[in-house]
């Protein structure tokens, strides 16, 4: 499609949705219109559909913006828009008019006030890890938080910390671990706190510490009015509720996170077992019921992966695929950790294990190295992480044969929640709860593999679709499939969220879930 044709699609009038838009882009393309109808925000949407000329110089002179500004006329504009994205499968059909790389909270205020005055929408670029790139919208301003990457304070005695949004999971643990503290960070080392918290935060040691958002005591943010506020359980409660689970649908800019921290476990201990791939259903049949009998401080997972090099010769009959069982216990006593983990040595298939490492001491840096090796940077990817109450064996049976054709870098993984697995607190937008969490992380190297790998991914999803209970908003294709939001946020919470948006962002300063994606 030419740029002219694409612009024509972007400028469809709300009052007369064009037949061509529906035929060429479908319902997903017009999703923002239906959201606007639902929230009463038609005027804001209508104004955002037209490209308003933006004046970079005015943003600096009148509003005092100090950071870098990139416009489409700049040679490095595309790098500013796409360069920070984790996924190399990048959007080609949408682009903002301006990128503003802020230096501090005052710069955030300047951008919001400028956008509001000029009736232009704003999208927030946090870490850029969300694989479907909801931060990249057509028209409007991308507000890039890249430079807000500082540890503001750590109080070891009070077990409290204040961090800016562009601190990675690895960096957060590193700084906290230095003073004997830890935090329920996410598993991927490069993911930044910004998107992690906004999505709820599927965390290390979640069974004991809870989701990432549960350890947030307050969030400093800038509203659609360009006002700095602090949200917590006692002030600006609506903002606090919405910021914890609404993902790219949030209607403010989070600039500082106030964390409640935990003592660093003295004995993080891990067991790892590799089994022949053709035994994966039997392993799942044994692991699934076992999970509830284990302490909640054990993190248990079953993977289908390509075999590591040192055992590849033993996996040729399964096209190089292997079953991987991992169990990590966050304990303060090594003997206790070994005692609890020894139950995995009772697997009826233990004698068939190709390789195993039993109850070995580990650290957060080592855990991040391991997870980073499974989910590396620099690849093209499609990801759909979901929640299931189905038996573990069923979700592996659904794609057992199909995974034999997966790219060597693709991971099919499920976390099996251990212990009592209580439901998350009801005081946040995040509500997802199930026995299992996972799905396909389809990853590959080359552009000429796109069609093949996307088709493989879509078939994988089709096979497991009847089993899906919910979707993780941080790792689901809410851009290509807006209907996925129905399983990422409960109906009641979505209605509550949209009512808050109508109240606190009545002019539509911030892009909603579906605005600017066509």
Coordinates of N, CA and C in Angstrom, one line a residue, residues 96-210:
X96 N 4.4 7.5 14.0 CA 4.0 8.8 14.6 C 4.5 9.9 13.8
X97 N 4.1 11.1 14.2 CA 4.6 12.3 13.5 C 5.9 12.9 14.2
X98 N 6.0 12.6 15.5 CA 7.1 13.1 16.3 C 7.4 12.1 17.4
X99 N 8.7 12.1 17.7 CA 9.2 11.3 18.8 C 9.9 12.3 19.8
X100 N 9.5 12.3 21.1 CA 10.1 13.1 22.1 C 10.8 12.3 23.1
X101 N 12.1 12.3 23.2 CA 12.8 11.6 24.2 C 13.0 12.5 25.4
X102 N 12.2 12.3 26.4 CA 12.2 13.2 27.6 C 13.4 12.9 28.5
X103 N 13.8 14.0 29.2 CA 14.9 13.8 30.2 C 14.4 13.6 31.6
X104 N 13.2 14.2 31.9 CA 12.7 14.1 33.3 C 11.2 14.3 33.3
X105 N 10.6 14.4 34.5 CA 9.2 14.6 34.7 C 8.7 15.9 34.1
X106 N 9.5 17.0 34.2 CA 9.1 18.3 33.6 C 9.0 18.2 32.1
X107 N 9.8 17.4 31.5 CA 9.7 17.2 30.0 C 8.4 16.4 29.7
X108 N 8.1 15.5 30.5 CA 6.8 14.7 30.3 C 5.6 15.7 30.4
X109 N 5.6 16.6 31.4 CA 4.6 17.6 31.5 C 4.5 18.5 30.3
X110 N 5.7 18.9 29.8 CA 5.7 19.7 28.6 C 5.1 19.1 27.4
X111 N 5.4 17.8 27.2 CA 4.8 17.1 26.0 C 3.3 16.9 26.2
X112 N 2.9 16.6 27.4 CA 1.4 16.4 27.5 C 0.7 17.7 27.3
X113 N 1.2 18.8 27.9 CA 0.5 20.1 27.7 C 0.5 20.5 26.3
X114 N 1.6 20.3 25.6 CA 1.7 20.6 24.2 C 0.7 19.8 23.4
X115 N 0.7 18.5 23.6 CA -0.3 17.6 22.9 C -1.7 18.0 23.2
X116 N -2.0 18.4 24.4 CA -3.4 18.7 24.7 C -3.8 20.0 24.0
X117 N -2.9 21.0 24.0 CA -3.1 22.3 23.4 C -3.3 22.2 21.9
X118 N -2.6 21.2 21.3 CA -2.7 21.0 19.8 C -3.6 19.9 19.4
X119 N -4.4 19.3 20.4 CA -5.3 18.3 20.1 C -4.7 17.1 19.3
X120 N -3.6 16.6 19.8 CA -2.9 15.5 19.2 C -2.7 14.4 20.3
X121 N -2.7 13.2 19.9 CA -2.7 12.1 20.8 C -1.2 11.7 21.1
X122 N -1.0 11.1 22.3 CA 0.3 10.7 22.8 C 0.3 9.2 23.0
X123 N 1.4 8.5 22.6 CA 1.6 7.1 22.9 C 2.9 7.0 23.7
X124 N 3.0 6.2 24.7 CA 4.1 6.1 25.6 C 5.0 4.9 25.2
X125 N 6.3 5.2 25.0 CA 7.3 4.2 24.8 C 8.0 3.9 26.1
X126 N 7.8 2.8 26.6 CA 8.5 2.4 27.8 C 9.8 1.7 27.4
X127 N 9.9 0.4 27.7 CA 11.1 -0.4 27.3 C 11.0 -0.9 25.9
X128 N 9.9 -0.9 25.2 CA 9.8 -1.3 23.9 C 9.8 -2.9 23.8
X129 N 9.5 -3.6 24.9 CA 9.6 -5.0 24.8 C 8.3 -5.7 24.4
X130 N 7.2 -5.0 24.5 CA 6.0 -5.6 24.1 C 6.1 -6.0 22.6
X131 N 6.0 -7.2 22.3 CA 6.4 -7.7 20.9 C 5.5 -7.1 19.8
X132 N 4.2 -6.8 20.1 CA 3.3 -6.2 19.1 C 3.4 -4.7 19.0
X133 N 4.3 -4.1 19.7 CA 4.6 -2.7 19.6 C 3.4 -1.7 19.7
X134 N 2.6 -1.8 20.8 CA 1.5 -0.8 20.9 C 2.0 0.6 21.1
X135 N 3.3 0.9 21.3 CA 3.7 2.2 21.4 C 3.9 2.9 20.1
X136 N 3.8 2.2 19.0 CA 4.0 2.8 17.7 C 2.6 2.9 17.1
X137 N 2.1 4.2 17.0 CA 0.8 4.5 16.5 C 0.9 5.4 15.3
X138 N -0.2 5.5 14.5 CA -0.2 6.4 13.3 C -0.5 7.8 13.8
X139 N 0.3 8.7 13.4 CA 0.1 10.1 13.8 C 0.4 10.3 15.3
X140 N 0.3 11.5 15.7 CA 0.5 11.8 17.1 C 1.9 11.8 17.5
X141 N 2.2 11.8 18.8 CA 3.5 11.9 19.4 C 3.8 10.6 20.2
X142 N 5.0 10.1 19.9 CA 5.6 9.1 20.8 C 6.4 9.7 21.9
X143 N 6.0 9.5 23.1 CA 6.7 10.0 24.3 C 7.6 8.9 24.8
X144 N 8.9 9.1 24.5 CA 9.9 8.0 24.8 C 10.6 8.3 26.2
X145 N 10.4 7.3 27.1 CA 11.0 7.4 28.4 C 12.4 6.9 28.6
X146 N 13.0 6.5 27.5 CA 14.3 5.9 27.5 C 15.3 6.4 28.5
X147 N 15.4 7.7 28.7 CA 16.4 8.4 29.5 C 16.0 8.4 31.0
X148 N 14.8 7.9 31.3 CA 14.4 7.9 32.7 C 14.7 6.5 33.3
X149 N 16.0 6.3 33.6 CA 16.6 5.0 33.9 C 17.4 5.0 35.1
X150 N 17.0 5.7 36.1 CA 17.8 5.9 37.3 C 17.2 5.2 38.6
X151 N 18.0 4.7 39.4 CA 17.6 4.3 40.8 C 17.6 5.5 41.6
X152 N 16.4 5.9 42.1 CA 16.3 7.2 42.8 C 16.8 7.0 44.3
X153 N 16.3 5.9 44.9 CA 16.8 5.6 46.3 C 16.5 4.2 46.7
X154 N 17.3 3.6 47.6 CA 17.0 2.3 48.2 C 17.3 2.5 49.7
X155 N 16.3 2.1 50.5 CA 16.4 2.2 51.9 C 16.4 0.7 52.4
X156 N 17.6 0.2 52.7 CA 17.7 -1.2 53.1 C 17.0 -1.5 54.4
X157 N 17.1 -0.6 55.3 CA 16.5 -0.8 56.6 C 15.0 -0.9 56.6
X158 N 14.4 0.0 55.8 CA 12.9 0.0 55.7 C 12.4 -0.9 54.5
X159 N 13.3 -1.4 53.8 CA 13.0 -2.3 52.7 C 12.1 -1.6 51.7
X160 N 12.6 -0.5 51.3 CA 11.8 0.4 50.3 C 12.8 0.8 49.2
X161 N 12.3 1.1 48.0 CA 13.1 1.6 46.9 C 12.2 2.4 46.0
X162 N 12.8 3.4 45.3 CA 12.2 4.2 44.3 C 13.0 4.1 43.0
X163 N 12.3 3.7 42.0 CA 13.0 3.5 40.7 C 12.3 4.2 39.6
X164 N 13.0 4.7 38.6 CA 12.4 5.2 37.4 C 11.9 4.1 36.5
X165 N 11.1 4.3 35.5 CA 10.5 3.3 34.7 C 11.4 2.4 33.8
X166 N 12.5 3.0 33.4 CA 13.3 2.3 32.4 C 14.5 1.7 33.1
X167 N 14.2 1.0 34.2 CA 15.2 0.1 34.9 C 14.7 -1.4 34.5
X168 N 15.7 -2.2 34.1 CA 15.3 -3.5 33.7 C 15.2 -4.5 34.9
X169 N 14.6 -5.6 34.6 CA 14.5 -6.6 35.7 C 15.8 -7.0 36.2
X170 N 16.8 -7.2 35.4 CA 18.1 -7.5 35.8 C 18.7 -6.4 36.7
X171 N 18.6 -5.2 36.2 CA 19.2 -4.0 36.9 C 18.5 -3.8 38.3
X172 N 17.2 -4.0 38.3 CA 16.5 -3.8 39.6 C 17.0 -4.8 40.6
X173 N 17.1 -6.1 40.2 CA 17.6 -7.1 41.2 C 19.1 -6.8 41.6
X174 N 19.9 -6.4 40.6 CA 21.3 -6.2 40.9 C 21.4 -5.1 42.0
X175 N 20.7 -4.0 41.8 CA 20.9 -2.9 42.8 C 20.3 -3.3 44.1
X176 N 19.2 -4.0 44.2 CA 18.6 -4.4 45.4 C 19.4 -5.5 46.1
X177 N 19.9 -6.5 45.3 CA 20.7 -7.6 45.9 C 21.9 -7.1 46.6
X178 N 22.5 -6.0 46.1 CA 23.7 -5.4 46.7 C 23.5 -5.1 48.2
X179 N 22.3 -4.8 48.6 CA 22.0 -4.4 50.0 C 21.1 -5.5 50.7
X180 N 21.1 -6.7 50.1 CA 20.4 -7.8 50.7 C 18.9 -7.8 50.5
X181 N 18.5 -7.1 49.5 CA 17.0 -7.0 49.2 C 16.7 -7.7 47.8
X182 N 15.5 -8.0 47.6 CA 15.0 -8.5 46.3 C 13.6 -8.0 46.1
X183 N 13.1 -8.4 44.9 CA 11.8 -7.8 44.5 C 11.2 -8.8 43.4
X184 N 9.9 -8.9 43.4 CA 9.3 -9.8 42.4 C 9.4 -9.3 41.0
X185 N 10.6 -9.3 40.4 CA 10.8 -8.8 39.0 C 10.3 -9.9 38.0
X186 N 10.2 -9.5 36.8 CA 9.9 -10.5 35.7 C 11.0 -11.4 35.4
X187 N 10.8 -12.4 34.5 CA 11.8 -13.4 34.2 C 12.8 -12.9 33.2
X188 N 12.3 -12.2 32.2 CA 13.2 -11.8 31.1 C 14.1 -10.6 31.6
X189 N 15.4 -10.8 31.5 CA 16.3 -9.8 32.1 C 16.2 -8.4 31.5
X190 N 15.9 -8.3 30.2 CA 15.9 -7.0 29.5 C 14.6 -6.2 29.6
X191 N 13.5 -6.8 30.1 CA 12.2 -6.1 30.2 C 12.3 -5.0 31.3
X192 N 11.8 -3.9 30.9 CA 11.8 -2.7 31.8 C 10.6 -2.7 32.7
X193 N 10.8 -2.0 33.9 CA 9.7 -1.9 34.9 C 8.4 -1.3 34.3
X194 N 8.6 -0.4 33.4 CA 7.4 0.4 32.9 C 6.3 -0.5 32.4
X195 N 6.5 -1.3 31.4 CA 5.5 -2.2 30.8 C 5.2 -3.3 31.8
X196 N 6.2 -3.8 32.5 CA 6.1 -4.9 33.4 C 5.0 -4.6 34.5
X197 N 5.1 -3.4 35.1 CA 4.1 -3.1 36.2 C 2.7 -2.8 35.6
X198 N 2.7 -2.1 34.5 CA 1.4 -1.7 33.8 C 0.7 -3.0 33.4
X199 N 1.4 -4.1 33.2 CA 0.7 -5.3 32.7 C 0.4 -6.2 33.9
X200 N 0.8 -5.9 35.1 CA 0.5 -6.7 36.3 C 1.7 -7.3 36.8
X201 N 2.6 -7.9 36.0 CA 3.9 -8.4 36.4 C 3.9 -9.8 36.8
X202 N 4.1 -10.7 35.8 CA 4.3 -12.2 36.1 C 5.7 -12.3 36.6
X203 N 5.9 -12.7 37.9 CA 7.2 -12.5 38.5 C 7.9 -13.8 39.0
X204 N 9.2 -13.6 39.2 CA 9.9 -14.6 40.0 C 9.3 -14.7 41.4
X205 N 9.3 -16.0 41.9 CA 8.8 -16.3 43.2 C 7.4 -15.7 43.4
X206 N 6.6 -15.8 42.4 CA 5.2 -15.2 42.5 C 4.4 -15.9 43.6
X207 N 4.6 -17.1 43.8 CA 3.8 -17.8 44.8 C 3.9 -17.3 46.2
X208 N 5.1 -16.7 46.5 CA 5.4 -16.2 47.8 C 5.3 -14.7 47.8
X209 N 5.8 -14.0 46.8 CA 5.9 -12.5 46.8 C 4.7 -11.9 46.1
X210 N 4.0 -12.7 45.3 CA 2.9 -12.1 44.5 C 3.3 -11.5 43.2

